[in-house]
Backbone as JSON Lines, residues from 0, in Angstrom:
{"i":0,"aa":"M","n":[0.94,-1.17,-0.02],"ca":[-0.11,-0.19,-0.14],"c":[0.87,1.28,0.08]}
{"i":1,"aa":"S","n":[0.61,2.3,-0.89],"ca":[1.23,3.36,-1.18],"c":[1.07,4.41,0.08]}
{"i":2,"aa":"K","n":[1.88,5.28,0.21],"ca":[1.74,6.26,1.35],"c":[0.55,7.16,1.1]}
{"i":3,"aa":"K","n":[0.12,7.16,-0.25],"ca":[-0.93,8.04,-0.48],"c":[-2.08,7.37,0.0]}
{"i":4,"aa":"E","n":[-2.26,6.12,-0.33],"ca":[-3.44,5.26,-0.02],"c":[-3.57,5.18,1.71]}
{"i":5,"aa":"K","n":[-2.23,5.19,2.17],"ca":[-2.4,5.03,3.72],"c":[-3.08,6.56,4.39]}
{"i":6,"aa":"F","n":[-2.43,7.49,3.44],"ca":[-2.98,8.81,4.22],"c":[-4.48,9.2,3.82]}
{"i":7,"aa":"K","n":[-5.05,8.3,2.94],"ca":[-6.45,8.73,2.58],"c":[-7.51,8.82,3.87]}
{"i":8,"aa":"K","n":[-7.24,7.8,4.81],"ca":[-7.94,7.75,5.91],"c":[-7.93,9.23,6.87]}
{"i":9,"aa":"Y","n":[-6.43,9.63,6.67],"ca":[-6.21,10.77,7.37],"c":[-6.86,12.16,6.84]}
{"i":10,"aa":"Q","n":[-7.13,12.07,5.47],"ca":[-7.71,13.24,4.66],"c":[-9.37,12.84,4.95]}
{"i":11,"aa":"E","n":[-9.76,11.8,5.34],"ca":[-11.4,11.52,5.33],"c":[-11.38,12.21,6.93]}
{"i":12,"aa":"K","n":[-10.55,11.87,7.82],"ca":[-10.76,12.47,9.33],"c":[-10.7,13.86,9.14]}
{"i":13,"aa":"A","n":[-9.61,14.58,8.31],"ca":[-9.6,15.8,8.21],"c":[-11.0,16.65,7.87]}
{"i":14,"aa":"A","n":[-11.65,16.08,6.72],"ca":[-12.77,16.62,6.09],"c":[-13.91,16.47,7.45]}
{"i":15,"aa":"E","n":[-13.73,15.46,8.43],"ca":[-14.66,15.56,9.38],"c":[-14.33,16.75,10.46]}
{"i":16,"aa":"V","n":[-13.28,16.67,10.85],"ca":[-12.73,17.57,11.67],"c":[-12.94,19.13,11.29]}
{"i":17,"aa":"L","n":[-12.67,19.38,9.88],"ca":[-13.07,20.82,9.43],"c":[-14.56,20.98,9.58]}
{"i":18,"aa":"K","n":[-15.32,20.32,9.73],"ca":[-16.76,20.63,9.97],"c":[-17.03,21.21,11.16]}
{"i":19,"aa":"D","n":[-16.06,21.21,12.21],"ca":[-16.11,21.53,13.59],"c":[-15.29,22.55,14.07]}
{"i":20,"aa":"N","n":[-15.46,23.73,14.14],"ca":[-14.26,24.64,14.54],"c":[-13.6,24.22,15.88]}
{"i":21,"aa":"E","n":[-14.22,24.0,16.83],"ca":[-14.0,23.4,18.14],"c":[-12.86,22.11,18.07]}
{"i":22,"aa":"R","n":[-13.2,21.25,17.03],"ca":[-12.21,20.14,16.94],"c":[-11.07,20.59,16.18]}
{"i":23,"aa":"V","n":[-11.19,21.66,15.18],"ca":[-10.04,22.11,14.64],"c":[-9.12,22.87,15.74]}
{"i":24,"aa":"Q","n":[-9.71,23.58,16.56],"ca":[-8.98,24.43,17.71],"c":[-8.24,23.37,18.73]}
{"i":25,"aa":"S","n":[-8.93,22.29,18.75],"ca":[-8.38,21.03,19.82],"c":[-7.33,20.47,18.91]}
{"i":26,"aa":"L","n":[-7.35,20.2,17.77],"ca":[-6.3,19.6,16.96],"c":[-5.16,20.74,16.78]}
{"i":27,"aa":"L","n":[-5.2,21.9,16.62],"ca":[-4.28,22.86,16.67],"c":[-3.45,22.96,17.96]}
{"i":28,"aa":"G","n":[-4.17,22.96,19.02],"ca":[-3.67,22.96,20.43],"c":[-2.72,21.63,20.79]}
{"i":29,"aa":"S","n":[-3.42,20.47,20.34],"ca":[-2.61,19.39,20.47],"c":[-1.35,19.22,19.73]}
{"i":30,"aa":"T","n":[-1.45,19.85,18.44],"ca":[-0.31,19.78,17.57],"c":[0.99,20.73,18.01]}
{"i":31,"aa":"K","n":[0.58,21.91,18.85],"ca":[1.36,22.75,19.26],"c":[2.09,22.15,20.76]}
{"i":32,"aa":"E","n":[1.29,21.45,21.37],"ca":[1.86,20.67,22.61],"c":[2.85,19.74,22.33]}
{"i":33,"aa":"K","n":[2.32,18.77,21.19],"ca":[3.33,17.93,20.77],"c":[4.41,18.37,20.25]}
{"i":34,"aa":"L","n":[4.41,19.36,19.53],"ca":[5.65,20.11,18.92],"c":[6.61,20.41,20.17]}
{"i":35,"aa":"V","n":[6.1,21.23,21.03],"ca":[7.06,21.54,22.15],"c":[7.59,20.14,23.0]}
{"i":36,"aa":"E","n":[6.99,19.16,23.01],"ca":[7.41,17.98,23.58],"c":[8.54,17.38,22.56]}
{"i":37,"aa":"V","n":[8.29,17.26,21.21],"ca":[9.15,16.9,20.28],"c":[10.5,17.74,20.29]}
{"i":38,"aa":"L","n":[10.6,19.26,20.36],"ca":[11.51,20.07,20.15],"c":[12.28,20.04,21.64]}
{"i":39,"aa":"S","n":[11.69,19.65,22.58],"ca":[12.4,19.64,23.91],"c":[13.29,18.53,24.21]}
{"i":40,"aa":"S","n":[13.11,17.24,23.27],"ca":[13.89,16.27,23.2],"c":[14.79,16.22,21.98]}
{"i":41,"aa":"N","n":[14.66,17.28,21.11],"ca":[15.55,17.12,20.11],"c":[15.62,18.42,19.43]}
{"i":42,"aa":"E","n":[16.38,19.25,19.47],"ca":[16.4,20.68,18.77],"c":[16.97,20.56,17.5]}
{"i":43,"aa":"R","n":[17.29,19.43,17.09],"ca":[17.67,19.25,15.31],"c":[16.46,19.28,14.59]}
{"i":44,"aa":"L","n":[15.18,19.26,15.1],"ca":[14.0,19.2,14.42],"c":[13.39,20.56,14.01]}
{"i":45,"aa":"K","n":[14.05,21.56,14.31],"ca":[13.7,22.99,14.04],"c":[13.19,22.93,12.67]}
{"i":46,"aa":"D","n":[13.82,22.58,11.68],"ca":[12.9,22.78,10.47],"c":[11.81,22.03,10.13]}
{"i":47,"aa":"F","n":[11.61,20.86,10.71],"ca":[10.31,20.07,10.96],"c":[9.3,20.99,11.53]}
{"i":48,"aa":"S","n":[9.62,21.46,12.61],"ca":[8.86,22.24,13.6],"c":[8.28,23.49,12.69]}
{"i":49,"aa":"D","n":[9.2,23.96,12.05],"ca":[8.7,25.26,11.07],"c":[7.83,24.96,10.2]}
{"i":50,"aa":"K","n":[7.85,23.69,9.58],"ca":[6.84,23.47,8.62],"c":[5.46,23.11,9.14]}
{"i":51,"aa":"V","n":[5.62,22.44,10.42],"ca":[4.39,22.23,11.08],"c":[3.51,23.41,11.38]}
{"i":52,"aa":"Y","n":[4.49,24.46,12.02],"ca":[3.94,25.51,12.49],"c":[3.05,26.4,11.45]}
{"i":53,"aa":"V","n":[3.99,26.52,10.2],"ca":[3.5,27.28,9.11],"c":[1.85,26.52,8.73]}
{"i":54,"aa":"M","n":[1.9,25.3,8.77],"ca":[0.68,24.85,8.45],"c":[-0.5,24.97,9.62]}
{"i":55,"aa":"V","n":[0.16,25.05,10.75],"ca":[-0.77,25.53,11.8],"c":[-1.45,27.14,11.6]}
{"i":56,"aa":"R","n":[-0.47,27.96,11.29],"ca":[-0.78,29.38,11.05],"c":[-1.81,29.38,9.61]}
{"i":57,"aa":"M","n":[-1.78,28.71,8.81],"ca":[-2.58,28.64,7.67],"c":[-3.94,28.19,8.01]}
{"i":58,"aa":"V","n":[-3.84,27.12,8.76],"ca":[-5.17,26.55,9.31],"c":[-5.92,27.74,10.01]}
{"i":59,"aa":"K","n":[-5.39,28.39,10.95],"ca":[-5.93,29.29,11.73],"c":[-6.33,30.5,11.02]}
{"i":60,"aa":"A","n":[-5.55,30.79,9.97],"ca":[-5.84,32.08,9.06],"c":[-7.16,31.84,8.36]}
{"i":61,"aa":"H","n":[-7.16,30.61,8.0],"ca":[-8.26,29.92,7.01],"c":[-9.52,30.08,7.97]}
{"i":62,"aa":"L","n":[-9.62,29.57,9.12],"ca":[-10.71,29.41,10.15],"c":[-11.25,30.81,10.49]}
{"i":63,"aa":"A","n":[-10.4,31.72,10.47],"ca":[-10.63,33.11,10.94],"c":[-11.18,34.03,9.87]}
{"i":64,"aa":"G","n":[-10.98,33.26,8.51],"ca":[-11.45,33.98,7.16],"c":[-10.28,35.07,6.97]}
{"i":65,"aa":"D","n":[-9.3,35.08,7.35],"ca":[-8.1,36.05,7.17],"c":[-7.6,35.78,5.92]}
{"i":66,"aa":"Y","n":[-7.54,34.38,5.68],"ca":[-6.77,34.07,4.43],"c":[-7.31,33.03,3.68]}
{"i":67,"aa":"R","n":[-8.0,33.04,2.57],"ca":[-8.55,31.72,2.02],"c":[-8.32,31.68,0.62]}
{"i":68,"aa":"E","n":[-7.0,31.99,0.21],"ca":[-6.35,32.15,-1.07],"c":[-5.74,30.67,-1.41]}
{"i":69,"aa":"F","n":[-6.1,29.52,-0.67],"ca":[-5.6,28.36,-1.29],"c":[-6.73,27.39,-1.4]}
{"i":70,"aa":"P","n":[-6.66,26.45,-2.16],"ca":[-7.95,25.42,-2.36],"c":[-8.21,24.6,-1.29]}
{"i":71,"aa":"W","n":[-9.33,23.95,-1.21],"ca":[-9.84,23.3,-0.21],"c":[-8.84,22.01,0.09]}
{"i":72,"aa":"R","n":[-8.42,21.4,-1.17],"ca":[-7.43,20.2,-0.93],"c":[-6.31,20.64,-0.1]}
{"i":73,"aa":"T","n":[-5.72,21.77,-0.27],"ca":[-4.44,22.33,0.58],"c":[-4.77,22.2,1.97]}
{"i":74,"aa":"I","n":[-5.83,22.69,2.44],"ca":[-6.25,22.89,3.89],"c":[-6.83,21.3,4.44]}
{"i":75,"aa":"L","n":[-7.27,20.58,3.54],"ca":[-7.59,19.25,3.76],"c":[-6.06,18.22,4.0]}
{"i":76,"aa":"L","n":[-5.34,18.56,3.22],"ca":[-4.08,17.87,3.18],"c":[-3.27,18.3,4.48]}
{"i":77,"aa":"M","n":[-3.29,19.49,4.76],"ca":[-2.74,19.96,5.92],"c":[-3.26,19.34,7.18]}
{"i":78,"aa":"V","n":[-4.66,19.61,7.33],"ca":[-5.27,19.01,8.7],"c":[-5.06,17.44,8.48]}
{"i":79,"aa":"G","n":[-4.99,16.87,7.62],"ca":[-4.84,15.44,7.56],"c":[-3.3,15.08,8.01]}
{"i":80,"aa":"A","n":[-2.34,15.75,7.64],"ca":[-1.21,15.71,8.07],"c":[-0.95,15.97,9.92]}
{"i":81,"aa":"L","n":[-1.54,17.07,10.18],"ca":[-1.54,17.36,11.45],"c":[-2.17,16.44,12.37]}
{"i":82,"aa":"I","n":[-3.25,15.67,11.79],"ca":[-3.89,14.63,12.45],"c":[-3.17,13.46,12.66]}
{"i":83,"aa":"Y","n":[-2.32,13.11,11.69],"ca":[-1.48,11.84,11.54],"c":[-0.18,12.37,12.62]}
{"i":84,"aa":"F","n":[0.27,13.66,12.65],"ca":[1.29,13.8,13.45],"c":[0.98,13.51,14.89]}
{"i":85,"aa":"I","n":[-0.36,14.23,15.36],"ca":[-0.65,13.95,16.91],"c":[-1.06,12.41,17.16]}
{"i":86,"aa":"T","n":[-1.33,11.74,16.11],"ca":[-1.83,10.35,16.42],"c":[-0.75,9.63,16.72]}
{"i":87,"aa":"P","n":[-0.66,8.94,18.05],"ca":[0.39,8.34,18.67],"c":[0.48,6.75,17.82]}
{"i":88,"aa":"I","n":[-0.5,6.08,17.4],"ca":[-0.45,5.01,16.79],"c":[-0.73,5.18,15.4]}
{"i":89,"aa":"D","n":[0.45,5.1,14.51],"ca":[0.22,5.46,13.06],"c":[1.2,4.28,12.54]}
{"i":90,"aa":"M","n":[1.72,4.41,11.5],"ca":[2.59,3.72,10.78],"c":[3.63,3.03,11.76]}
{"i":91,"aa":"I","n":[4.21,3.82,12.35],"ca":[5.47,3.68,13.32],"c":[4.91,4.37,14.56]}
{"i":92,"aa":"P","n":[4.46,3.74,15.55],"ca":[4.13,4.11,16.64],"c":[5.12,5.18,17.47]}
{"i":93,"aa":"D","n":[4.7,6.15,17.83],"ca":[5.46,7.27,18.47],"c":[6.29,6.88,19.64]}
{"i":94,"aa":"V","n":[5.8,5.84,20.41],"ca":[6.37,5.65,21.62],"c":[7.88,4.68,21.28]}
{"i":95,"aa":"I","n":[8.23,4.27,19.99],"ca":[9.16,3.71,19.68],"c":[10.25,4.87,19.65]}
{"i":96,"aa":"P","n":[11.4,4.92,20.56],"ca":[12.31,5.98,20.49],"c":[13.1,6.25,19.08]}
{"i":97,"aa":"V","n":[13.27,7.56,18.76],"ca":[13.96,7.84,17.46],"c":[13.06,7.6,16.32]}
{"i":98,"aa":"L","n":[12.76,6.11,16.13],"ca":[12.15,5.87,14.84],"c":[10.6,6.3,14.98]}
{"i":99,"aa":"G","n":[9.87,6.47,15.88],"ca":[8.63,6.78,16.21],"c":[8.26,8.33,15.46]}
{"i":100,"aa":"L","n":[9.21,9.05,15.27],"ca":[8.79,10.38,14.52],"c":[9.2,10.15,13.16]}
{"i":101,"aa":"T","n":[9.76,9.21,12.7],"ca":[10.05,9.21,11.36],"c":[8.76,9.35,10.46]}
{"i":102,"aa":"D","n":[8.02,8.54,10.47],"ca":[6.96,8.52,9.56],"c":[6.07,9.96,9.64]}
{"i":103,"aa":"D","n":[6.2,10.45,11.14],"ca":[5.52,11.9,11.2],"c":[6.16,12.9,10.34]}
{"i":104,"aa":"I","n":[7.51,12.69,10.45],"ca":[8.41,13.81,9.78],"c":[8.24,13.72,8.28]}
{"i":105,"aa":"S","n":[8.23,12.34,7.85],"ca":[8.02,11.96,6.4],"c":[6.7,12.44,5.57]}
{"i":106,"aa":"I","n":[5.48,12.4,6.75],"ca":[4.25,12.72,6.11],"c":[4.24,14.2,5.83]}
{"i":107,"aa":"I","n":[4.72,15.01,7.11],"ca":[4.69,16.42,7.12],"c":[5.48,17.02,6.04]}
{"i":108,"aa":"F","n":[6.83,16.4,5.5],"ca":[7.53,17.14,4.45],"c":[6.82,16.65,3.2]}
{"i":109,"aa":"W","n":[6.19,15.6,3.24],"ca":[5.58,15.05,2.0],"c":[4.76,16.09,1.51]}
{"i":110,"aa":"I","n":[3.88,16.33,2.81],"ca":[2.55,17.26,2.41],"c":[2.99,18.67,2.03]}
{"i":111,"aa":"Y","n":[4.03,19.04,2.85],"ca":[4.52,20.4,2.75],"c":[4.89,20.5,1.26]}
{"i":112,"aa":"R","n":[5.69,19.72,0.83],"ca":[6.15,19.73,-0.55],"c":[4.85,19.79,-1.51]}
{"i":113,"aa":"S","n":[3.85,19.01,-1.28],"ca":[2.71,18.86,-2.12],"c":[1.93,20.35,-2.34]}
{"i":114,"aa":"V","n":[2.26,21.01,-1.24],"ca":[1.46,22.43,-1.41],"c":[2.32,23.46,-1.01]}
{"i":115,"aa":"Q","n":[3.52,23.22,-1.38],"ca":[4.77,24.47,-1.35],"c":[4.12,25.7,-2.02]}
{"i":116,"aa":"E","n":[3.75,25.61,-2.99],"ca":[3.21,26.83,-3.72],"c":[2.18,27.62,-2.74]}
{"i":117,"aa":"D","n":[1.29,27.06,-2.38],"ca":[0.38,27.69,-1.61],"c":[1.05,28.1,-0.16]}
{"i":118,"aa":"I","n":[1.98,27.47,0.44],"ca":[2.5,27.88,1.66],"c":[3.31,29.02,1.19]}
{"i":119,"aa":"E","n":[4.15,29.1,0.23],"ca":[4.93,30.35,-0.31],"c":[3.82,31.73,-0.46]}
{"i":120,"aa":"K","n":[2.7,31.27,-1.08],"ca":[2.04,32.53,-1.19],"c":[1.41,33.09,0.12]}
{"i":121,"aa":"F","n":[0.91,32.12,0.82],"ca":[0.86,32.42,2.18],"c":[1.69,33.16,3.04]}
{"i":122,"aa":"E","n":[2.94,32.91,2.88],"ca":[4.16,33.6,3.8],"c":[4.21,34.9,3.07]}
{"i":123,"aa":"D","n":[4.12,34.9,1.82],"ca":[4.14,36.29,1.17],"c":[3.08,37.12,1.74]}
{"i":124,"aa":"W","n":[2.1,36.63,1.82],"ca":[0.51,37.37,2.61],"c":[1.1,37.78,4.02]}
{"i":125,"aa":"E","n":[1.62,36.79,4.74],"ca":[2.06,37.17,6.35],"c":[3.04,38.05,6.31]}
{"i":126,"aa":"R","n":[3.9,38.42,5.18],"ca":[4.99,39.45,5.27],"c":[4.34,40.75,5.11]}
{"i":127,"aa":"T","n":[3.27,40.84,4.17],"ca":[2.6,42.1,3.78],"c":[1.82,42.78,5.08]}
{"i":128,"aa":"I","n":[1.29,41.62,5.86],"ca":[0.43,41.93,6.98],"c":[1.56,42.61,8.05]}
{"i":129,"aa":"E","n":[2.67,42.01,8.06],"ca":[3.55,42.29,9.13],"c":[3.97,43.81,8.8]}
{"i":130,"aa":"L","n":[4.15,44.16,7.49],"ca":[4.67,45.44,7.15],"c":[3.71,46.54,7.32]}
{"i":131,"aa":"S","n":[2.56,46.11,7.64],"ca":[1.15,47.02,7.5],"c":[1.31,47.71,8.79]}
């Protein structure tokens, strides 16, 4: 089974979560908590955490109605990736030292590359907001 096929169920979960703002907010909070935990045990994951944080910011901006310039597929993929990240039992359970995050990192980087053009446009938009 390909990574794409395995990730399909997380996209389906994402579609359900996106119907309820409270669930999305809970997901974003859980994501931030797990990132703090991950970074406290390994500072070398800064690039990974930066990618997760931009996804969190994009989802927040989308929910707030501040930025909706990316397609539904992008938000669906990002939320699916965040759900995968916080799920302790996935392809490689997170309780396995070192290896446990390998699949999470792989999924985040894969999704990040898949929607990179949308991410770059969002970051450009963020910079214009900061300059205002």
